[in-house]
Coordinates of C-alpha atoms in Angstrom, one line a residue:
X1 CA -0.3 -0.1 0.0
X2 CA 1.2 3.7 -0.8
X3 CA 0.4 6.5 1.8
X4 CA -0.6 9.7 0.3
X5 CA -0.7 13.1 2.6
X6 CA -2.8 15.6 1.0
X7 CA -3.0 19.1 1.7
X8 CA -6.0 21.2 0.6
X9 CA -6.5 24.6 2.0
X10 CA -4.2 24.3 4.9
X11 CA -5.9 20.9 6.0
X12 CA -4.3 17.5 5.8
X13 CA -5.6 14.4 5.2
X14 CA -4.3 11.0 4.7
X15 CA -5.1 7.7 2.4
X16 CA -3.7 4.6 1.6
X17 CA -4.1 3.4 -1.9
X18 CA -2.8 0.5 -4.3
X19 CA -0.2 1.4 -7.2
X20 CA -1.4 1.7 -10.7
X21 CA -3.9 4.4 -10.4
X22 CA -3.2 8.1 -11.7
X23 CA -3.1 10.5 -9.1
X24 CA -6.1 12.4 -10.9
X25 CA -8.1 9.4 -10.3
X26 CA -7.2 8.8 -6.7
X27 CA -7.9 12.4 -6.0
X28 CA -11.5 12.2 -7.6
X29 CA -12.1 9.1 -6.0
X30 CA -11.6 10.7 -2.8
X31 CA -13.7 13.8 -3.5
X32 CA -11.4 16.5 -4.4
X33 CA -12.4 18.4 -7.4
X34 CA -9.3 18.4 -9.5
X35 CA -9.8 21.0 -12.9
X36 CA -9.3 18.7 -16.1
X37 CA -10.9 19.9 -19.0
X38 CA -9.6 17.5 -21.5
X39 CA -11.1 14.6 -19.2
X40 CA -7.7 13.6 -18.3
X41 CA -6.4 12.5 -21.7
X42 CA -3.1 14.6 -20.9
X43 CA -3.6 17.1 -23.5
X44 CA -4.3 20.3 -21.5
X45 CA -1.9 20.1 -19.0
X46 CA -4.3 21.6 -16.3
X47 CA -4.6 18.9 -14.0
X48 CA -1.7 20.1 -12.0
X49 CA -0.9 19.5 -8.5
X50 CA 2.3 19.8 -6.3
X51 CA 4.2 16.7 -5.0
X52 CA 6.7 17.6 -2.3
X53 CA 10.4 17.0 -3.7
X54 CA 9.5 17.0 -7.0
X55 CA 7.4 20.3 -7.9
X56 CA 4.0 20.4 -10.3
X57 CA 3.4 17.3 -11.8
X58 CA 0.3 16.7 -14.2
X59 CA -1.8 14.8 -11.9
X60 CA -3.7 12.4 -14.9
X61 CA 0.0 11.6 -16.1
X62 CA 1.3 10.7 -12.5
X63 CA 1.0 7.4 -11.1
X64 CA 2.4 7.1 -7.6
X65 CA 4.7 3.9 -6.8
X66 CA 5.6 5.3 -3.3
X67 CA 4.7 7.7 -0.3
X68 CA 4.1 11.1 -1.3
X69 CA 3.1 14.3 0.0
X70 CA 0.3 16.6 -2.2
X71 CA -0.8 19.8 -2.2
X72 CA -3.7 20.7 -4.0
X73 CA -4.1 24.1 -6.0
X74 CA -5.2 27.2 -3.7
X75 CA -8.6 28.7 -5.0
X76 CA -6.7 31.4 -6.8
X77 CA -4.6 29.0 -8.6
X78 CA -7.6 27.1 -9.6
X79 CA -9.4 30.2 -10.7
X80 CA -6.5 30.8 -13.1
X81 CA -6.6 27.6 -14.7
X82 CA -10.5 27.9 -15.3
X83 CA -9.7 31.1 -16.7
X84 CA -7.1 29.8 -18.9
X85 CA -9.4 27.6 -20.6
X86 CA -12.2 30.5 -20.7
X87 CA -10.2 33.0 -22.2
X88 CA -6.9 31.4 -23.8
X89 CA -7.2 29.0 -27.0
X90 CA -6.3 25.6 -27.5
X91 CA -5.6 25.0 -31.2
X92 CA -5.9 21.8 -33.2
X93 CA -2.8 19.7 -33.0
X94 CA -0.5 19.1 -35.6
X95 CA 0.8 15.3 -35.4
X96 CA 4.5 14.9 -36.3
X97 CA 5.6 11.5 -37.2
X98 CA 9.2 10.2 -36.0
X99 CA 11.6 9.6 -39.1
X100 CA 13.3 7.0 -36.8
X101 CA 12.6 3.8 -35.6
X102 CA 11.3 5.5 -32.0
X103 CA 7.9 6.0 -31.6
X104 CA 8.2 9.1 -29.5
X105 CA 9.4 12.6 -30.2
X106 CA 9.4 15.7 -28.1
X107 CA 9.0 19.3 -28.1
X108 CA 9.3 21.8 -25.3
X109 CA 7.9 25.4 -25.2
X110 CA 9.9 27.6 -22.5
X111 CA 8.9 31.3 -21.4
X112 CA 11.9 32.9 -20.0
X113 CA 10.7 35.2 -17.6
X114 CA 13.0 37.8 -15.8
X115 CA 12.2 35.7 -12.8
X116 CA 10.6 32.4 -13.5
X117 CA 11.4 30.1 -16.3
X118 CA 8.4 27.8 -17.1
X119 CA 8.7 24.7 -19.2
X120 CA 5.9 22.7 -21.1
X121 CA 7.3 19.5 -22.6
X122 CA 4.9 18.1 -25.4
X123 CA 4.7 14.7 -27.0
X124 CA 4.6 15.5 -30.7
X125 CA 3.0 12.3 -31.6
X126 CA 0.3 12.2 -29.3
X127 CA 0.0 15.7 -28.3
X128 CA -0.2 15.1 -24.7
X129 CA 1.6 17.4 -22.3
X130 CA 4.0 15.1 -20.8
X131 CA 5.5 17.7 -17.9
X132 CA 5.1 20.8 -16.8
X133 CA 8.0 22.6 -14.7
X134 CA 9.4 26.1 -13.5
X135 CA 12.8 27.3 -11.9
X136 CA 13.8 30.6 -10.9
X137 CA 15.9 32.6 -13.4
X138 CA 19.3 32.0 -12.3
X139 CA 20.4 35.3 -14.1
X140 CA 19.1 37.1 -11.2
X141 CA 22.3 37.0 -9.6
X142 CA 23.5 39.4 -12.2
X143 CA 20.6 41.8 -11.5
X144 CA 16.8 41.8 -10.7
X145 CA 15.5 43.8 -13.8
X146 CA 16.9 43.6 -17.4
X147 CA 18.5 46.7 -17.4
X148 CA 21.1 45.6 -14.6
X149 CA 21.7 42.7 -16.7
X150 CA 22.4 44.6 -19.9
X151 CA 24.9 46.7 -17.7
X152 CA 26.7 43.4 -16.5
X153 CA 27.3 42.7 -20.1
X154 CA 28.3 46.2 -20.4
X155 CA 30.8 46.4 -18.1
X156 CA 32.1 43.0 -17.7
X157 CA 34.1 41.4 -20.7
X158 CA 32.6 37.9 -20.1
X159 CA 29.1 39.2 -18.8
X160 CA 27.3 38.0 -21.9
X161 CA 28.8 34.5 -21.7
X162 CA 28.1 34.3 -18.2
X163 CA 24.6 35.6 -18.5
X164 CA 24.0 33.0 -21.4
X165 CA 25.4 30.2 -19.9
X166 CA 23.2 30.4 -16.7
X167 CA 20.2 30.4 -18.7
X168 CA 21.3 27.4 -20.9
X169 CA 22.7 25.4 -18.1
X170 CA 19.4 26.0 -16.4
X171 CA 17.6 24.7 -19.3
X172 CA 19.8 21.7 -19.9
X173 CA 19.0 21.0 -16.3
X174 CA 15.3 20.7 -16.9
X175 CA 15.8 18.5 -20.1
X176 CA 17.9 16.3 -18.4
X177 CA 15.5 15.8 -15.5
X178 CA 12.8 14.9 -18.3
X179 CA 14.9 12.8 -20.5
X180 CA 15.6 10.6 -17.2
X181 CA 12.2 10.5 -16.0
X182 CA 10.8 9.4 -19.4
X183 CA 14.2 7.0 -19.9
X184 CA 14.7 8.6 -23.6
X185 CA 17.8 9.9 -25.5
X186 CA 18.1 13.7 -26.1
X187 CA 17.9 13.1 -29.7
X188 CA 14.2 12.6 -29.4
X189 CA 13.5 16.2 -28.5
X190 CA 13.4 17.9 -31.7
X191 CA 11.8 21.1 -31.4
X192 CA 12.2 23.9 -28.5
X193 CA 10.0 27.0 -28.8
X194 CA 11.0 30.2 -26.8
X195 CA 8.9 33.2 -25.6
X196 CA 10.3 36.1 -23.3
X197 CA 11.0 39.6 -23.6
X198 CA 13.7 41.0 -25.9
X199 CA 16.3 40.9 -23.6
X200 CA 15.8 37.4 -22.4
X201 CA 15.9 36.1 -26.2
X202 CA 19.1 38.3 -26.9
X203 CA 20.5 36.8 -23.7
X204 CA 19.6 33.3 -24.5
X205 CA 21.0 33.4 -28.4
X206 CA 24.5 35.1 -26.8
X207 CA 23.5 38.2 -28.8
X208 CA 24.6 41.5 -27.3
X209 CA 21.9 43.3 -25.7
X210 CA 23.4 46.8 -24.6
X211 CA 21.5 48.6 -27.6
X212 CA 18.4 47.7 -26.1
X213 CA 19.1 49.9 -23.1
X214 CA 20.7 53.0 -25.5
X215 CA 18.8 55.5 -27.4
X216 CA 17.2 55.0 -29.6
X217 CA 16.6 51.4 -28.1
X218 CA 17.2 49.5 -31.4
X219 CA 17.4 45.6 -30.5
X220 CA 19.9 43.2 -32.6
X221 CA 16.8 41.5 -33.9
X222 CA 13.0 41.3 -33.3
X223 CA 12.3 38.6 -35.9
X224 CA 11.6 35.0 -35.3
X225 CA 14.9 33.2 -34.9
X226 CA 15.5 29.6 -36.1
X227 CA 18.7 27.9 -35.0
X228 CA 19.8 24.3 -35.0
X229 CA 20.0 22.7 -31.4
X230 CA 23.8 22.2 -32.2
X231 CA 24.2 25.8 -32.3
X232 CA 22.3 26.8 -29.3
X233 CA 24.1 24.8 -26.5
X234 CA 21.0 23.2 -25.7
X235 CA 21.0 19.5 -24.9
X236 CA 18.5 18.5 -27.9
X237 CA 18.6 16.6 -31.3
X238 CA 21.7 18.5 -32.8
X239 CA 19.4 18.8 -36.0
X240 CA 16.5 19.8 -34.1
X241 CA 15.1 23.5 -34.1
X242 CA 15.4 26.1 -31.4
X243 CA 12.7 29.0 -32.2
X244 CA 12.6 32.1 -30.7
X245 CA 9.3 34.0 -31.0
X246 CA 9.1 37.3 -32.7
X247 CA 9.2 40.6 -30.6
X248 CA 7.7 43.9 -31.4
X249 CA 10.2 46.4 -30.1
X250 CA 13.0 46.6 -27.4
X251 CA 10.4 46.5 -24.5
X252 CA 7.3 44.9 -25.9
X253 CA 8.7 41.4 -26.5
X254 CA 7.7 37.7 -27.7
X255 CA 5.9 37.1 -24.3
X256 CA 3.5 39.8 -25.0
X257 CA 2.4 38.8 -28.5
X258 CA 2.7 35.1 -27.9
X259 CA -0.3 35.9 -25.1
X260 CA -2.3 37.9 -27.4
X261 CA -2.0 35.3 -30.0
X262 CA -3.9 32.6 -27.9
X263 CA -6.6 35.0 -26.1
X264 CA -10.4 33.5 -27.4
X265 CA -12.0 36.6 -29.1
X266 CA -14.7 37.1 -26.5
X267 CA -13.9 40.8 -26.0
X268 CA -14.0 43.4 -28.8
X269 CA -12.1 45.6 -27.1
X270 CA -9.7 45.2 -24.1
X271 CA -6.6 45.8 -22.1
X272 CA -3.9 43.3 -21.7
X273 CA -1.2 43.7 -19.0
X274 CA 1.8 41.6 -17.9
X275 CA 3.1 43.3 -14.7
X276 CA 6.8 42.6 -13.8
X277 CA 10.1 44.8 -13.5
X278 CA 9.1 45.7 -17.1
X279 CA 5.4 46.5 -17.3
X280 CA 4.4 45.8 -20.9
X281 CA 0.7 46.5 -21.8
X282 CA -1.6 46.2 -24.9
X283 CA -5.0 47.5 -26.0
X284 CA -6.8 46.2 -28.7
X285 CA -9.6 48.9 -29.8
X286 CA -11.4 48.6 -33.1
X287 CA -9.3 45.9 -34.3
X288 CA -5.7 47.4 -33.9
X289 CA -3.3 46.7 -31.3
X290 CA -1.5 49.4 -29.3
X291 CA 1.4 48.5 -27.2
X292 CA 3.6 50.5 -24.4
X293 CA 6.1 49.6 -21.8
X294 CA 7.0 51.2 -18.7
X295 CA 9.8 50.3 -16.1
X296 CA 8.2 49.3 -12.9
X297 CA 11.4 47.9 -11.4
X298 CA 11.8 44.6 -9.6
X299 CA 9.7 45.4 -6.5
X300 CA 6.7 43.4 -7.6
X301 CA 9.1 40.3 -8.1
X302 CA 10.1 40.8 -4.3
X303 CA 13.4 42.6 -5.2
X304 CA 14.2 46.1 -3.6
X305 CA 11.8 45.0 -0.4
X306 CA 13.5 44.6 2.7
X307 CA 12.1 41.1 3.3
X308 CA 11.0 40.7 -0.3
X309 CA 11.6 37.1 -2.1
X310 CA 10.3 35.2 -5.0
X311 CA 7.0 33.4 -4.8
X312 CA 8.5 30.2 -3.5
X313 CA 8.1 28.3 -0.3
X314 CA 8.0 30.4 2.7
X315 CA 6.8 33.4 0.8
X316 CA 3.8 35.4 2.3
X317 CA 1.6 35.5 -0.8
X318 CA -1.8 36.6 0.7
X319 CA -2.6 39.0 3.7
X320 CA -6.0 39.6 5.1
X321 CA -4.9 40.8 8.8
X322 CA -2.2 39.8 11.3
X323 CA -3.7 36.4 12.1
X324 CA -4.9 35.6 8.4
X325 CA -2.4 35.2 5.9
X326 CA -1.2 32.5 3.4
X327 CA 2.4 31.4 2.8
X328 CA 3.4 29.4 -0.2
X329 CA 4.0 25.7 0.6
X330 CA 1.9 26.0 3.9
X331 CA 5.2 26.5 6.0
X332 CA 6.3 29.6 8.3
X333 CA 6.8 32.9 6.5
X334 CA 10.4 33.8 5.9
X335 CA 9.8 36.5 3.2
X336 CA 7.2 38.3 1.3
X337 CA 6.5 38.0 -2.2
X338 CA 4.9 40.6 -4.8
X339 CA 1.5 39.4 -4.3
X340 CA 1.9 39.5 -0.5
X341 CA 3.3 43.0 -0.6
X342 CA 0.2 44.5 -2.4
X343 CA -1.9 43.0 0.3
X344 CA -0.1 44.3 3.1
X345 CA 0.2 47.8 1.8
X346 CA -3.9 47.6 0.7
X347 CA -4.4 46.4 4.4
X348 CA -2.2 49.3 5.9
X349 CA -4.0 51.9 3.9
X350 CA -7.2 50.6 4.8
X351 CA -6.6 50.5 8.5
X352 CA -4.9 54.0 8.5
X353 CA -1.6 53.0 9.4
X354 CA -0.3 54.6 6.5
X355 CA -1.8 57.8 4.9
X356 CA -2.3 58.5 1.1
X357 CA 1.2 60.0 0.8
X358 CA 2.6 56.6 2.0
X359 CA 3.8 57.9 5.1
X360 CA 4.7 55.0 7.5
X361 CA 5.5 56.3 11.0
X362 CA 7.0 52.9 12.1
X363 CA 7.8 49.4 10.6
X364 CA 4.9 47.1 10.6
X365 CA 5.9 43.6 11.9
X366 CA 4.5 40.2 10.8
X367 CA 4.7 36.7 11.6
X368 CA 4.6 34.9 15.1
X369 CA 8.3 36.1 15.7
X370 CA 8.4 39.4 13.9
X371 CA 10.9 38.8 12.0
X372 CA 9.2 40.0 8.9
X373 CA 8.2 43.4 8.4
X374 CA 7.5 46.3 6.0
X375 CA 9.3 49.5 6.2
X376 CA 8.9 53.3 4.8
X377 CA 11.2 52.3 2.0
X378 CA 9.5 49.4 0.9
X379 CA 6.2 51.8 0.7
X380 CA 8.3 54.2 -1.6
X381 CA 9.3 51.1 -3.7
X382 CA 5.6 50.2 -4.1
X383 CA 4.5 53.7 -5.0
X384 CA 7.2 54.0 -7.8
X385 CA 6.3 50.7 -9.3
X386 CA 2.6 51.2 -9.2
X387 CA 2.5 54.6 -10.5
X388 CA 4.4 53.6 -13.2
X389 CA 1.9 50.8 -14.2
X390 CA -0.9 53.2 -13.6
X391 CA 0.4 55.8 -15.6
X392 CA 1.3 53.5 -18.6
X393 CA -2.3 52.6 -18.6
X394 CA -3.8 56.0 -18.4
X395 CA -1.4 57.7 -21.2
X396 CA -2.2 54.3 -23.3
X397 CA -5.6 55.1 -23.1
X398 CA -5.2 58.6 -23.6
X399 CA -2.9 58.2 -26.7
X400 CA -5.9 55.8 -28.0
X401 CA -8.6 58.0 -27.3
X402 CA -10.3 55.4 -25.3
X403 CA -12.6 55.5 -22.4
X404 CA -12.6 52.7 -19.9
X405 CA -16.3 52.2 -20.3
X406 CA -15.5 51.2 -24.1
X407 CA -13.4 48.7 -22.6
X408 CA -14.9 45.2 -22.2
X409 CA -12.1 43.4 -20.2
X410 CA -8.6 43.5 -18.7
X411 CA -6.7 40.5 -18.8
X412 CA -3.9 40.1 -16.3
X413 CA -0.7 37.7 -17.4
X414 CA 2.2 36.7 -16.1
X415 CA 3.3 35.1 -12.5
X416 CA 2.7 38.4 -10.7
X417 CA -0.8 39.4 -12.2
X418 CA -1.9 36.1 -11.7
X419 CA -1.7 35.9 -7.9
X420 CA -2.6 39.5 -6.7
X421 CA -5.6 40.2 -4.9
X422 CA -7.6 42.4 -7.6
X423 CA -9.5 44.5 -4.8
X424 CA -5.8 45.0 -3.1
X425 CA -4.4 46.3 -6.7
X426 CA -7.1 48.7 -7.2
X427 CA -7.1 49.9 -3.5
X428 CA -3.6 51.0 -3.7
X429 CA -4.0 52.2 -7.0
X430 CA -2.1 49.8 -9.3
X431 CA -5.0 48.7 -11.4
X432 CA -8.0 51.2 -12.5
X433 CA -11.0 51.2 -10.3
X434 CA -12.8 51.8 -13.7
X435 CA -12.3 48.4 -14.3
X436 CA -13.5 46.6 -11.2
X437 CA -15.4 43.6 -12.0
X438 CA -13.9 43.5 -15.7
X439 CA -10.2 42.1 -14.8
X440 CA -9.3 38.6 -15.4
X441 CA -6.2 36.8 -14.5
X442 CA -5.0 34.3 -17.7
X443 CA -2.2 32.7 -16.2
X444 CA 1.2 32.2 -17.8
X445 CA -0.4 33.2 -21.5
X446 CA 3.2 33.6 -22.9
X447 CA 4.0 30.1 -21.8
X448 CA 0.6 28.9 -23.3
X449 CA 1.3 30.8 -26.4
X450 CA 4.8 29.1 -26.9
X451 CA 2.9 25.7 -26.3
X452 CA 0.0 26.3 -28.7
X453 CA 2.7 27.5 -31.3
X454 CA 4.6 24.0 -30.7
X455 CA 1.3 22.2 -31.2
X456 CA 0.0 24.3 -34.4
X457 CA 1.1 26.3 -37.2
X458 CA -1.7 28.5 -36.6
X459 CA -0.2 30.5 -33.7
X460 CA 2.6 31.5 -36.1
X461 CA 0.2 32.9 -38.3
X462 CA -1.9 34.8 -35.6
X463 CA 1.4 36.4 -34.3
X464 CA 2.5 37.7 -37.5
X465 CA -0.9 39.2 -38.3
X466 CA -0.8 40.9 -34.7
X467 CA 2.5 42.6 -35.2
X468 CA 1.4 43.5 -38.8
X469 CA -1.5 45.1 -37.0
X470 CA 0.1 46.8 -34.3
X471 CA 1.7 50.1 -33.1
X472 CA 4.1 50.8 -30.5
X473 CA 3.7 53.6 -28.0
X474 CA 6.8 55.1 -26.9
X475 CA 6.0 56.7 -23.6
X476 CA 9.0 58.8 -23.2
X477 CA 7.5 61.0 -26.2
X478 CA 4.8 62.3 -24.0
X479 CA 5.3 65.0 -21.6
X480 CA 2.1 64.1 -19.9
X481 CA 3.7 60.8 -18.7
X482 CA 5.6 62.7 -16.0
X483 CA 2.7 64.6 -14.9
X484 CA 0.7 61.4 -14.6
X485 CA 3.4 59.6 -12.6
X486 CA 3.8 62.6 -10.0
X487 CA 0.2 62.5 -9.7
X488 CA -0.2 58.6 -9.3
X489 CA 2.4 58.2 -6.6
X490 CA -0.1 58.9 -3.8
X491 CA -2.5 56.2 -2.8
X492 CA -6.2 56.7 -3.7
X493 CA -8.4 58.7 -1.2
X494 CA -11.6 57.6 -0.1

């Protein structure tokens, strides 16, 4: 018998089961409602749960053979998976047939974020998602944001090689894990599709990114790049393909257009927002796409915050009061991630521990031993970051002569946007109050876009069409941006 410990909403239950059943079947038989829109066929990859020591697994493809501890998705995570199905397209799969004796070939879709790298492993014969995993981007040790990493390349003779080597090594470790778990050879990985911002793609391919940070901000490339596996350093079939998806400009990258390409046409006019160190946003209005980007800095990723950390085990991720908070991994809090700091600031504002100017008279301590706290500088970092995002949205709306009542939806993409409490984000002025009730997190749309590109030629056509029908708005060309930025530094009043 195999013993399972199942943690759901902070409560743990144990069960003993026989081997041979999928984890999805086991959990459903015990009354747990696991989201699996494909019916457990393995094609959607949405029935994800966390297994202690292994990370996320696709439960319909996972067959326990030992005692394990399972952490089920929280309410917010479950909502995001549902929203991915509601708002993100799943295109018909184009089967590839092996040209060798093997009956299996694989592709990998990768979203390289500034903070997190997400992997989707796809069986190119059956269309099944075999594995989903994520790691922290190891380039963070060279700088929390893209400008810091570009500066590192500029100031160090071996900087570009170091940054490229770190991300290639991280990808190869995940490839090695997949190869070992599936007991296959690396030659069976025949295609890799990569989404990411423009800087991340330059660093992956070893292209000098310095021009991205210097006026007139022209990257070495924005077009789709197709390389042989042997030319990239990735441990795949040497004759396989590594494809980086096309970008629009230096600061609106493939991650945005991969996400836009998989949005279902359920809204005629909408805002699309990826909140990170570089806040990228787009507005679809009357069939045209207008984009812009604003430097929010790394505060929303947990950096530049005194007790900040990434959204990993130990991170305080949601906060409703001194005795009501959530910690990633159901452990004691060791720091605060982006979604947690937004909740804390909103609570402090609501309870008048900070005023509209952001004045905090003394640090606010959190947790049983009071080792975690928020200080005045943390509040200022959040004010700067939220003002950058808010001001970018306001200028984009003004330039396109749009009114909020004309906008059907605001789609939040990216890791931070997925998990923030929308009421808290509106409460501190990060998101527009005018869009209340029309804001929808859509999960890792960039990663899903890369995965759908891997599944079908349709996404390539969609991205090309969107790029041809888009216009970039350079915020620095508008004097109103600095006025908006100054005006939006304060928190909203009553």
